[in-house]
PDB file of C-alpha atoms and ligand atoms in Angstrom:
ATOM      1  CA  MET A   1      92.866  75.633  89.214  1.00  0.00           C
ATOM      2  CA  THR A   2      96.354  75.555  88.896  1.00  0.00           C
ATOM      3  CA  ASP A   3      97.971  78.714  90.905  1.00  0.00           C
ATOM      4  CA  ALA A   4     101.949  80.128  91.597  1.00  0.00           C
ATOM      5  CA  PHE A   5     102.385  77.215  94.369  1.00  0.00           C
ATOM      6  CA  THR A   6     100.971  73.890  92.572  1.00  0.00           C
ATOM      7  CA  ALA A   7     101.908  74.959  89.080  1.00  0.00           C
ATOM      8  CA  PRO A   8     104.971  73.327  87.524  1.00  0.00           C
ATOM      9  CA  GLY A   9     108.215  75.047  87.496  1.00  0.00           C
ATOM     10  CA  ARG A  10     110.360  76.884  89.700  1.00  0.00           C
ATOM     11  CA  PHE A  11     109.961  80.729  90.337  1.00  0.00           C
ATOM     12  CA  PHE A  12     112.281  83.496  88.551  1.00  0.00           C
ATOM     13  CA  ARG A  13     112.664  86.957  90.115  1.00  0.00           C
ATOM     14  CA  GLY A  14     111.479  90.004  87.654  1.00  0.00           C
ATOM     15  CA  ASN A  15     111.172  93.728  87.950  1.00  0.00           C
ATOM     16  CA  LEU A  16     108.328  94.727  85.641  1.00  0.00           C
ATOM     17  CA  HIS A  17     108.572  98.549  85.985  1.00  0.00           C
ATOM     18  CA  THR A  18     111.890 100.542  85.044  1.00  0.00           C
ATOM     19  CA  HIS A  19     113.024 103.227  83.147  1.00  0.00           C
ATOM     20  CA  SER A  20     116.328 104.197  81.146  1.00  0.00           C
ATOM     21  CA  THR A  21     117.672 106.641  79.067  1.00  0.00           C
ATOM     22  CA  LEU A  22     115.373 106.175  76.401  1.00  0.00           C
ATOM     23  CA  SER A  23     112.718 108.155  78.343  1.00  0.00           C
ATOM     24  CA  ASP A  24     113.461 109.953  82.125  1.00  0.00           C
ATOM     25  CA  GLY A  25     115.829 107.300  83.545  1.00  0.00           C
ATOM     26  CA  VAL A  26     119.705 107.872  83.642  1.00  0.00           C
ATOM     27  CA  LEU A  27     121.093 104.897  83.332  1.00  0.00           C
ATOM     28  CA  PRO A  28     121.355 103.320  79.469  1.00  0.00           C
ATOM     29  CA  PRO A  29     119.303 100.008  78.940  1.00  0.00           C
ATOM     30  CA  ALA A  30     122.625  97.768  78.948  1.00  0.00           C
ATOM     31  CA  GLU A  31     123.523  99.146  82.383  1.00  0.00           C
ATOM     32  CA  VAL A  32     120.027  98.919  83.672  1.00  0.00           C
ATOM     33  CA  CYS A  33     119.907  95.195  82.680  1.00  0.00           C
ATOM     34  CA  ARG A  34     123.649  95.077  83.875  1.00  0.00           C
ATOM     35  CA  ARG A  35     122.857  96.064  87.792  1.00  0.00           C
ATOM     36  CA  TYR A  36     119.338  94.112  87.721  1.00  0.00           C
ATOM     37  CA  ALA A  37     120.971  91.198  86.582  1.00  0.00           C
ATOM     38  CA  ALA A  38     124.181  91.374  88.676  1.00  0.00           C
ATOM     39  CA  GLN A  39     121.576  91.956  91.538  1.00  0.00           C
ATOM     40  CA  GLY A  40     120.001  88.677  90.979  1.00  0.00           C
ATOM     41  CA  TYR A  41     116.970  89.430  89.024  1.00  0.00           C
ATOM     42  CA  ASP A  42     116.030  86.714  86.683  1.00  0.00           C
ATOM     43  CA  PHE A  43     114.741  89.552  84.336  1.00  0.00           C
ATOM     44  CA  ILE A  44     113.000  92.307  83.988  1.00  0.00           C
ATOM     45  CA  ALA A  45     111.053  94.833  81.463  1.00  0.00           C
ATOM     46  CA  LEU A  46     112.279  97.883  80.637  1.00  0.00           C
ATOM     47  CA  THR A  47     109.222 100.321  80.063  1.00  0.00           C
ATOM     48  CA  ASP A  48     110.401 103.784  79.040  1.00  0.00           C
ATOM     49  CA  HIS A  49     107.421 106.291  78.963  1.00  0.00           C
ATOM     50  CA  PHE A  50     105.490 105.901  75.310  1.00  0.00           C
ATOM     51  CA  ILE A  51     105.421 109.266  74.304  1.00  0.00           C
ATOM     52  CA  GLY A  52     106.362 111.298  71.500  1.00  0.00           C
ATOM     53  CA  LEU A  53     109.023 113.565  73.588  1.00  0.00           C
ATOM     54  CA  TYR A  54     111.127 110.224  73.814  1.00  0.00           C
ATOM     55  CA  GLY A  55     110.142 108.998  70.268  1.00  0.00           C
ATOM     56  CA  TYR A  56     107.852 106.182  71.498  1.00  0.00           C
ATOM     57  CA  PRO A  57     110.447 103.869  72.222  1.00  0.00           C
ATOM     58  CA  VAL A  58     110.024 100.172  73.548  1.00  0.00           C
ATOM     59  CA  ALA A  59     113.181  99.357  74.264  1.00  0.00           C
ATOM     60  CA  ASP A  60     115.155  96.552  72.406  1.00  0.00           C
ATOM     61  CA  THR A  61     116.314  94.667  74.977  1.00  0.00           C
ATOM     62  CA  ARG A  62     117.167  91.472  73.450  1.00  0.00           C
ATOM     63  CA  PRO A  63     121.081  91.999  73.262  1.00  0.00           C
ATOM     64  CA  TYR A  64     121.401  92.174  76.911  1.00  0.00           C
ATOM     65  CA  ARG A  65     119.330  88.864  77.324  1.00  0.00           C
ATOM     66  CA  GLY A  66     122.213  86.053  78.501  1.00  0.00           C
ATOM     67  CA  ALA A  67     122.412  82.789  80.784  1.00  0.00           C
ATOM     68  CA  GLY A  68     120.534  83.527  83.716  1.00  0.00           C
ATOM     69  CA  PHE A  69     118.998  86.771  82.683  1.00  0.00           C
ATOM     70  CA  THR A  70     116.439  87.595  80.342  1.00  0.00           C
ATOM     71  CA  THR A  71     114.137  90.469  79.332  1.00  0.00           C
ATOM     72  CA  LEU A  72     110.667  91.064  78.278  1.00  0.00           C
ATOM     73  CA  LEU A  73     109.659  94.161  75.936  1.00  0.00           C
ATOM     74  CA  GLY A  74     107.296  96.876  77.215  1.00  0.00           C
ATOM     75  CA  ALA A  75     106.365 100.540  78.037  1.00  0.00           C
ATOM     76  CA  GLU A  76     104.479 102.706  80.038  1.00  0.00           C
ATOM     77  CA  LEU A  77     101.795 103.785  78.054  1.00  0.00           C
ATOM     78  CA  HIS A  78     100.330 107.464  78.037  1.00  0.00           C
ATOM     79  CA  SER A  79      97.069 108.588  76.558  1.00  0.00           C
ATOM     80  CA  GLY A  80      93.879 110.217  77.635  1.00  0.00           C
ATOM     81  CA  ALA A  81      93.027 111.874  80.925  1.00  0.00           C
ATOM     82  CA  MET A  82      91.918 110.469  84.206  1.00  0.00           C
ATOM     83  CA  ALA A  83      89.349 112.574  86.468  1.00  0.00           C
ATOM     84  CA  ASN A  84      92.012 114.591  87.549  1.00  0.00           C
ATOM     85  CA  GLY A  85      92.892 115.738  84.125  1.00  0.00           C
ATOM     86  CA  GLU A  86      96.192 114.439  84.475  1.00  0.00           C
ATOM     87  CA  LEU A  87      97.586 111.617  81.929  1.00  0.00           C
ATOM     88  CA  TRP A  88      97.100 108.095  82.451  1.00  0.00           C
ATOM     89  CA  HIS A  89      99.891 105.773  83.226  1.00  0.00           C
ATOM     90  CA  ILE A  90      99.532 102.130  82.429  1.00  0.00           C
ATOM     91  CA  LEU A  91     102.475  99.743  82.363  1.00  0.00           C
ATOM     92  CA  ALA A  92     102.235  96.908  79.154  1.00  0.00           C
ATOM     93  CA  VAL A  93     104.920  93.917  79.533  1.00  0.00           C
ATOM     94  CA  GLY A  94     105.313  91.974  76.422  1.00  0.00           C
ATOM     95  CA  LEU A  95     104.999  94.375  73.811  1.00  0.00           C
ATOM     96  CA  PRO A  96     105.584  93.699  70.096  1.00  0.00           C
ATOM     97  CA  ALA A  97     108.555  95.845  69.515  1.00  0.00           C
ATOM     98  CA  ASP A  98     106.603  97.771  66.298  1.00  0.00           C
ATOM     99  CA  PHE A  99     103.404  98.394  68.889  1.00  0.00           C
ATOM    100  CA  ALA A 100     102.106 101.280  67.198  1.00  0.00           C
ATOM    101  CA  PRO A 101     102.268 104.882  68.310  1.00  0.00           C
ATOM    102  CA  GLY A 102      99.208 106.666  69.085  1.00  0.00           C
ATOM    103  CA  HIS A 103      99.220 110.706  69.763  1.00  0.00           C
ATOM    104  CA  ALA A 104     100.930 111.638  73.216  1.00  0.00           C
ATOM    105  CA  PRO A 105     103.632 113.634  72.345  1.00  0.00           C
ATOM    106  CA  ASP A 106     104.288 114.720  75.938  1.00  0.00           C
ATOM    107  CA  PHE A 107     103.182 114.160  79.477  1.00  0.00           C
ATOM    108  CA  ALA A 108     100.046 116.008  79.157  1.00  0.00           C
ATOM    109  CA  PRO A 109      96.772 114.957  77.946  1.00  0.00           C
ATOM    110  CA  VAL A 110      95.939 116.339  74.572  1.00  0.00           C
ATOM    111  CA  GLU A 111      92.751 116.580  72.450  1.00  0.00           C
ATOM    112  CA  GLY A 112      92.132 113.650  70.396  1.00  0.00           C
ATOM    113  CA  GLN A 113      94.705 110.921  71.673  1.00  0.00           C
ATOM    114  CA  GLU A 114      92.930 107.492  72.448  1.00  0.00           C
ATOM    115  CA  THR A 115      91.339 107.153  75.694  1.00  0.00           C
ATOM    116  CA  GLY A 116      93.633 105.517  78.637  1.00  0.00           C
ATOM    117  CA  ALA A 117      90.968 102.515  78.403  1.00  0.00           C
ATOM    118  CA  ALA A 118      91.895 102.349  74.345  1.00  0.00           C
ATOM    119  CA  ILE A 119      95.500 101.847  74.705  1.00  0.00           C
ATOM    120  CA  ALA A 120      95.292  99.798  77.607  1.00  0.00           C
ATOM    121  CA  ALA A 121      92.623  97.836  75.078  1.00  0.00           C
ATOM    122  CA  ARG A 122      95.264  97.849  72.036  1.00  0.00           C
ATOM    123  CA  ALA A 123      98.046  96.535  74.361  1.00  0.00           C
ATOM    124  CA  ALA A 124      96.350  93.886  75.448  1.00  0.00           C
ATOM    125  CA  ALA A 125      94.903  92.995  72.048  1.00  0.00           C
ATOM    126  CA  ALA A 126      98.492  92.938  71.015  1.00  0.00           C
ATOM    127  CA  GLY A 127      99.951  90.235  73.484  1.00  0.00           C
ATOM    128  CA  ALA A 128     100.612  92.196  76.707  1.00  0.00           C
ATOM    129  CA  PHE A 129     100.014  92.049  80.376  1.00  0.00           C
ATOM    130  CA  VAL A 130      98.319  94.940  81.362  1.00  0.00           C
ATOM    131  CA  ALA A 131      98.758  96.858  84.678  1.00  0.00           C
ATOM    132  CA  ILE A 132      97.072  99.788  85.895  1.00  0.00           C
ATOM    133  CA  ALA A 133     100.635 101.797  87.294  1.00  0.00           C
ATOM    134  CA  HIS A 134     100.242 103.514  91.070  1.00  0.00           C
ATOM    135  CA  PRO A 135      97.431 104.178  91.735  1.00  0.00           C
ATOM    136  CA  GLN A 136      97.876 106.110  94.670  1.00  0.00           C
ATOM    137  CA  TRP A 137     100.518 108.298  93.183  1.00  0.00           C
ATOM    138  CA  SER A 138      98.093 109.165  90.223  1.00  0.00           C
ATOM    139  CA  GLY A 139      95.341 110.003  92.293  1.00  0.00           C
ATOM    140  CA  LEU A 140      93.364 107.516  90.638  1.00  0.00           C
ATOM    141  CA  THR A 141      89.571 107.350  91.659  1.00  0.00           C
ATOM    142  CA  LEU A 142      87.467 103.698  91.659  1.00  0.00           C
ATOM    143  CA  ALA A 143      85.728 104.690  88.479  1.00  0.00           C
ATOM    144  CA  ASP A 144      88.827 105.857  86.612  1.00  0.00           C
ATOM    145  CA  ALA A 145      90.540 102.150  87.399  1.00  0.00           C
ATOM    146  CA  ARG A 146      87.268 100.721  86.240  1.00  0.00           C
ATOM    147  CA  GLY A 147      87.678 101.982  83.120  1.00  0.00           C
ATOM    148  CA  ILE A 148      90.503 100.261  82.208  1.00  0.00           C
ATOM    149  CA  GLU A 149      88.873  96.889  81.388  1.00  0.00           C
ATOM    150  CA  ALA A 150      91.581  95.239  80.187  1.00  0.00           C
ATOM    151  CA  ALA A 151      93.910  95.399  82.732  1.00  0.00           C
ATOM    152  CA  HIS A 152      95.273  92.228  84.095  1.00  0.00           C
ATOM    153  CA  ALA A 153      96.847  93.558  87.068  1.00  0.00           C
ATOM    154  CA  VAL A 154      96.771  96.770  89.768  1.00  0.00           C
ATOM    155  CA  GLU A 155     100.517  97.542  90.747  1.00  0.00           C
ATOM    156  CA  VAL A 156      99.887  97.392  94.106  1.00  0.00           C
ATOM    157  CA  TYR A 157     103.515  98.311  95.347  1.00  0.00           C
ATOM    158  CA  ASN A 158     105.699 100.806  93.778  1.00  0.00           C
ATOM    159  CA  HIS A 159     108.896 101.763  95.417  1.00  0.00           C
ATOM    160  CA  GLY A 160     109.820 104.398  93.442  1.00  0.00           C
ATOM    161  CA  CYS A 161     106.287 106.144  94.592  1.00  0.00           C
ATOM    162  CA  ALA A 162     107.345 104.895  97.835  1.00  0.00           C
ATOM    163  CA  VAL A 163     110.752 106.677  98.136  1.00  0.00           C
ATOM    164  CA  GLY A 164     109.705 109.520  95.791  1.00  0.00           C
ATOM    165  CA  SER A 165     106.323 110.605  97.437  1.00  0.00           C
ATOM    166  CA  ASP A 166     105.225 107.902 100.320  1.00  0.00           C
ATOM    167  CA  ARG A 167     102.493 107.119  97.531  1.00  0.00           C
ATOM    168  CA  ALA A 168     103.235 103.512  96.788  1.00  0.00           C
ATOM    169  CA  ASP A 169      99.946 102.188  97.269  1.00  0.00           C
ATOM    170  CA  GLY A 170      97.690 100.484  95.054  1.00  0.00           C
ATOM    171  CA  PHE A 171      95.495  97.880  97.611  1.00  0.00           C
ATOM    172  CA  GLY A 172      92.660 100.797  98.031  1.00  0.00           C
ATOM    173  CA  ILE A 173      92.021 100.584  94.602  1.00  0.00           C
ATOM    174  CA  ALA A 174      92.650  96.980  93.923  1.00  0.00           C
ATOM    175  CA  ASP A 175      90.721  95.520  96.849  1.00  0.00           C
ATOM    176  CA  LEU A 176      87.388  97.580  95.816  1.00  0.00           C
ATOM    177  CA  LEU A 177      88.055  96.161  92.175  1.00  0.00           C
ATOM    178  CA  LEU A 178      87.721  92.451  93.467  1.00  0.00           C
ATOM    179  CA  THR A 179      85.267  92.780  95.129  1.00  0.00           C
ATOM    180  CA  GLU A 180      82.881  94.033  92.447  1.00  0.00           C
ATOM    181  CA  GLY A 181      84.460  91.094  90.847  1.00  0.00           C
ATOM    182  CA  ARG A 182      87.368  92.088  88.581  1.00  0.00           C
ATOM    183  CA  ARG A 183      89.864  88.890  88.024  1.00  0.00           C
ATOM    184  CA  LEU A 184      92.761  91.564  88.565  1.00  0.00           C
ATOM    185  CA  SER A 185      96.194  89.915  89.657  1.00  0.00           C
ATOM    186  CA  LEU A 186      98.872  92.292  92.170  1.00  0.00           C
ATOM    187  CA  ILE A 187     102.032  93.353  91.387  1.00  0.00           C
ATOM    188  CA  ALA A 188     104.951  94.893  93.280  1.00  0.00           C
ATOM    189  CA  THR A 189     107.716  96.812  91.129  1.00  0.00           C
ATOM    190  CA  ASP A 190     110.680  99.359  91.224  1.00  0.00           C
ATOM    191  CA  ASP A 191     109.428 101.947  88.620  1.00  0.00           C
ATOM    192  CA  ALA A 192     113.347 102.496  88.785  1.00  0.00           C
ATOM    193  CA  HIS A 193     114.658 105.439  87.407  1.00  0.00           C
ATOM    194  CA  PHE A 194     117.772 105.755  89.156  1.00  0.00           C
ATOM    195  CA  THR A 195     117.888 109.122  89.846  1.00  0.00           C
ATOM    196  CA  GLU A 196     117.322 108.129  93.870  1.00  0.00           C
ATOM    197  CA  PRO A 197     117.244 105.001  96.181  1.00  0.00           C
ATOM    198  CA  ASP A 198     114.330 103.615  94.050  1.00  0.00           C
ATOM    199  CA  HIS A 199     115.401 100.420  92.729  1.00  0.00           C
ATOM    200  CA  PHE A 200     115.447  96.994  94.101  1.00  0.00           C
ATOM    201  CA  GLY A 201     112.554  97.145  96.236  1.00  0.00           C
ATOM    202  CA  GLY A 202     109.280  95.701  95.119  1.00  0.00           C
ATOM    203  CA  TRP A 203     109.165  92.810  92.954  1.00  0.00           C
ATOM    204  CA  VAL A 204     107.463  89.220  91.667  1.00  0.00           C
ATOM    205  CA  MET A 205     108.250  86.084  91.615  1.00  0.00           C
ATOM    206  CA  VAL A 206     106.727  84.397  88.409  1.00  0.00           C
ATOM    207  CA  LYS A 207     106.121  80.535  88.348  1.00  0.00           C
ATOM    208  CA  ALA A 208     107.005  78.910  84.850  1.00  0.00           C
ATOM    209  CA  GLU A 209     109.279  76.240  83.823  1.00  0.00           C
ATOM    210  CA  GLU A 210     111.873  78.119  82.032  1.00  0.00           C
ATOM    211  CA  ASN A 211     113.128  81.593  82.460  1.00  0.00           C
ATOM    212  CA  ALA A 212     111.662  82.406  78.835  1.00  0.00           C
ATOM    213  CA  PRO A 213     109.821  85.632  77.681  1.00  0.00           C
ATOM    214  CA  GLU A 214     106.863  83.718  76.252  1.00  0.00           C
ATOM    215  CA  ALA A 215     106.894  81.492  79.531  1.00  0.00           C
ATOM    216  CA  LEU A 216     106.975  83.864  82.273  1.00  0.00           C
ATOM    217  CA  LEU A 217     104.430  86.262  80.088  1.00  0.00           C
ATOM    218  CA  ALA A 218     101.608  83.547  79.999  1.00  0.00           C
ATOM    219  CA  ALA A 219     102.583  82.950  83.619  1.00  0.00           C
ATOM    220  CA  LEU A 220     102.096  86.863  84.539  1.00  0.00           C
ATOM    221  CA  LYS A 221      98.779  86.713  82.721  1.00  0.00           C
ATOM    222  CA  ALA A 222      97.432  83.733  84.318  1.00  0.00           C
ATOM    223  CA  GLY A 223      98.501  85.093  87.813  1.00  0.00           C
ATOM    224  CA  ARG A 224     101.200  82.469  88.522  1.00  0.00           C
ATOM    225  CA  PHE A 225     103.019  84.651  90.720  1.00  0.00           C
ATOM    226  CA  TYR A 226     103.186  86.627  93.815  1.00  0.00           C
ATOM    227  CA  ALA A 227     104.633  90.049  94.723  1.00  0.00           C
ATOM    228  CA  THR A 228     107.121  90.472  97.513  1.00  0.00           C
ATOM    229  CA  GLN A 229     109.938  93.097  98.800  1.00  0.00           C
ATOM    230  CA  GLY A 230     111.835  90.285  99.892  1.00  0.00           C
ATOM    231  CA  PRO A 231     109.859  87.544 102.026  1.00  0.00           C
ATOM    232  CA  GLU A 232     109.167  84.308 100.057  1.00  0.00           C
ATOM    233  CA  LEU A 233     105.245  82.438  99.646  1.00  0.00           C
ATOM    234  CA  ARG A 234     105.838  79.077  99.715  1.00  0.00           C
ATOM    235  CA  GLY A 235     102.698  77.613  99.547  1.00  0.00           C
ATOM    236  CA  ILE A 236      98.794  78.858  99.872  1.00  0.00           C
ATOM    237  CA  ALA A 237      95.967  76.965 100.252  1.00  0.00           C
ATOM    238  CA  LEU A 238      92.325  77.002 101.585  1.00  0.00           C
ATOM    239  CA  ASP A 239      91.798  73.996 103.954  1.00  0.00           C
ATOM    240  CA  GLY A 240      88.043  74.216 105.771  1.00  0.00           C
ATOM    241  CA  ASP A 241      87.855  77.077 107.328  1.00  0.00           C
ATOM    242  CA  ALA A 242      91.330  78.330 107.125  1.00  0.00           C
ATOM    243  CA  VAL A 243      94.342  78.959 105.134  1.00  0.00           C
ATOM    244  CA  GLU A 244      97.340  77.296 105.530  1.00  0.00           C
ATOM    245  CA  VAL A 245     100.447  79.119 104.365  1.00  0.00           C
ATOM    246  CA  ALA A 246     103.908  78.186 104.357  1.00  0.00           C
ATOM    247  CA  CYS A 247     106.531  81.153 103.928  1.00  0.00           C
ATOM    248  CA  SER A 248     110.030  82.341 104.854  1.00  0.00           C
ATOM    249  CA  ALA A 249     110.464  83.704 108.472  1.00  0.00           C
ATOM    250  CA  VAL A 250     108.216  86.081 109.220  1.00  0.00           C
ATOM    251  CA  SER A 251     106.438  88.053 112.379  1.00  0.00           C
ATOM    252  CA  THR A 252     102.959  88.509 110.738  1.00  0.00           C
ATOM    253  CA  VAL A 253     100.411  86.630 108.606  1.00  0.00           C
ATOM    254  CA  ILE A 254      97.372  88.293 106.899  1.00  0.00           C
ATOM    255  CA  VAL A 255      94.510  86.760 105.307  1.00  0.00           C
ATOM    256  CA  GLN A 256      92.470  89.747 103.934  1.00  0.00           C
ATOM    257  CA  ALA A 257      89.008  89.557 102.432  1.00  0.00           C
ATOM    258  CA  ARG A 258      85.896  92.072 100.808  1.00  0.00           C
ATOM    259  CA  GLY A 259      85.511  94.983 102.909  1.00  0.00           C
ATOM    260  CA  SER A 260      87.068  95.194 106.361  1.00  0.00           C
ATOM    261  CA  ALA A 261      87.813  91.755 106.734  1.00  0.00           C
ATOM    262  CA  ALA A 262      91.030  90.228 107.761  1.00  0.00           C
ATOM    263  CA  VAL A 263      92.617  88.105 110.318  1.00  0.00           C
ATOM    264  CA  ALA A 264      96.142  87.847 111.523  1.00  0.00           C
ATOM    265  CA  CYS A 265      98.819  85.698 113.085  1.00  0.00           C
ATOM    266  CA  HIS A 266     101.585  87.031 114.984  1.00  0.00           C
ATOM    267  CA  GLY A 267     104.388  85.174 116.002  1.00  0.00           C
ATOM    268  CA  ALA A 268     108.313  85.162 116.117  1.00  0.00           C
ATOM    269  CA  ALA A 269     109.972  83.560 112.623  1.00  0.00           C
ATOM    270  CA  MET A 270     106.858  81.710 111.595  1.00  0.00           C
ATOM    271  CA  THR A 271     107.524  79.760 108.579  1.00  0.00           C
ATOM    272  CA  ARG A 272     104.009  77.916 108.567  1.00  0.00           C
ATOM    273  CA  ALA A 273     100.273  79.465 109.807  1.00  0.00           C
ATOM    274  CA  ARG A 274      97.170  78.398 110.028  1.00  0.00           C
ATOM    275  CA  VAL A 275      94.940  81.493 109.852  1.00  0.00           C
ATOM    276  CA  PRO A 276      91.361  80.914 110.768  1.00  0.00           C
ATOM    277  CA  LEU A 277      88.860  82.508 108.178  1.00  0.00           C
ATOM    278  CA  GLY A 278      86.829  84.245 110.635  1.00  0.00           C
ATOM    279  CA  ARG A 279      85.114  87.484 108.874  1.00  0.00           C
ATOM    280  CA  CYS A 280      86.612  86.716 105.736  1.00  0.00           C
ATOM    281  CA  ALA A 281      84.603  83.433 105.134  1.00  0.00           C
ATOM    282  CA  ALA A 282      81.712  85.337 103.535  1.00  0.00           C
ATOM    283  CA  SER A 283      84.145  86.698 100.813  1.00  0.00           C
ATOM    284  CA  PRO A 284      84.250  85.941  97.401  1.00  0.00           C
ATOM    285  CA  TRP A 285      87.713  86.236  97.474  1.00  0.00           C
ATOM    286  CA  LEU A 286      90.744  86.391  99.709  1.00  0.00           C
ATOM    287  CA  ARG A 287      94.538  87.349  99.469  1.00  0.00           C
ATOM    288  CA  VAL A 288      97.377  86.794 101.892  1.00  0.00           C
ATOM    289  CA  THR A 289     100.326  89.510 103.258  1.00  0.00           C
ATOM    290  CA  VAL A 290     103.237  88.410 105.272  1.00  0.00           C
ATOM    291  CA  ILE A 291     105.598  90.340 106.958  1.00  0.00           C
ATOM    292  CA  ASP A 292     109.018  89.939 108.127  1.00  0.00           C
ATOM    293  CA  ALA A 293     110.792  91.583 111.221  1.00  0.00           C
ATOM    294  CA  ALA A 294     112.361  94.087 109.202  1.00  0.00           C
ATOM    295  CA  GLY A 295     108.594  94.990 108.130  1.00  0.00           C
ATOM    296  CA  ARG A 296     109.367  93.832 104.315  1.00  0.00           C
ATOM    297  CA  ARG A 297     106.211  92.231 102.756  1.00  0.00           C
ATOM    298  CA  ALA A 298     105.373  89.525 100.243  1.00  0.00           C
ATOM    299  CA  TRP A 299     101.605  89.417  98.716  1.00  0.00           C
ATOM    300  CA  SER A 300      99.527  86.881  97.372  1.00  0.00           C
ATOM    301  CA  ASN A 301      97.465  87.354  94.267  1.00  0.00           C
ATOM    302  CA  PRO A 302      93.566  87.057  94.865  1.00  0.00           C
ATOM    303  CA  ILE A 303      92.106  83.593  95.800  1.00  0.00           C
ATOM    304  CA  TRP A 304      88.622  83.136  94.339  1.00  0.00           C
ATOM    305  CA  ARG A 305      86.264  80.514  95.982  1.00  0.00           C
TER     306      ARG A 305
HETATM  307 ZN1   ZN B 401     104.263 106.390  86.082  1.00  0.00          ZN
HETATM  308 ZN1   ZN B 402     107.139 104.406  85.670  1.00  0.00          ZN
END
């Protein structure tokens, strides 16, 4: 199977979760796109809140595509209640511009609206890459997450949630779902509203042959990407009883697996590491985290064995 490191093409940097004045962000779509392009991103998805309060926006960012910068159409979908009674937040990237509204008038669940699972399934059927947004911020239970059968991914790091509530994590839920055999990928995003320093903190590096919406979307669905706050992952390969990792200079390389299994290598400015599997050897899945000297992380997608 080709992964992000063996697939042809190059890596493109993208933010999959962003808001604008079409919902509760403070910058207009053109300025959001300009700032991301200026910051060196290759693409973004503007994902405004798809509720009646804002007229169910699927932001048309096509006018802001240009040389070296493209966009995917998307939205943050809301419908149905989680176990805690609050409204679902589900990220959909690669939506058609005419994705049909359901019945979600505002940020609270209402009687008779489709469930979170149903709107996620409808988005996936319409061609979108679907991710369970900010699990920790939402107060998501494992049963909630398990119910979103159409999800391709879990948002494991949400920079806005880190900055605004110190609840950035999605790995707790993601690792449990992986252990149940769910073949999910792992995304880091900004969820930028530009209301606080909630931008340029977490992104995906997507391997594709061209920086074009269709190619990027296909690579996202195939899991040919990694998530990062800065460090680069350059190669990950299973070799016998170890994982070989190549990366930009980091201080720590960790292989994580089912349950409590994890093996860490520590060093200075490491660009290669051979991490013995140890207790990870019995797990059907592995993933890799690297941490640089400034504490910034990059996270691989799961590797299935
Ligand atoms: Zn949200
Ligand atoms: Zn959001």
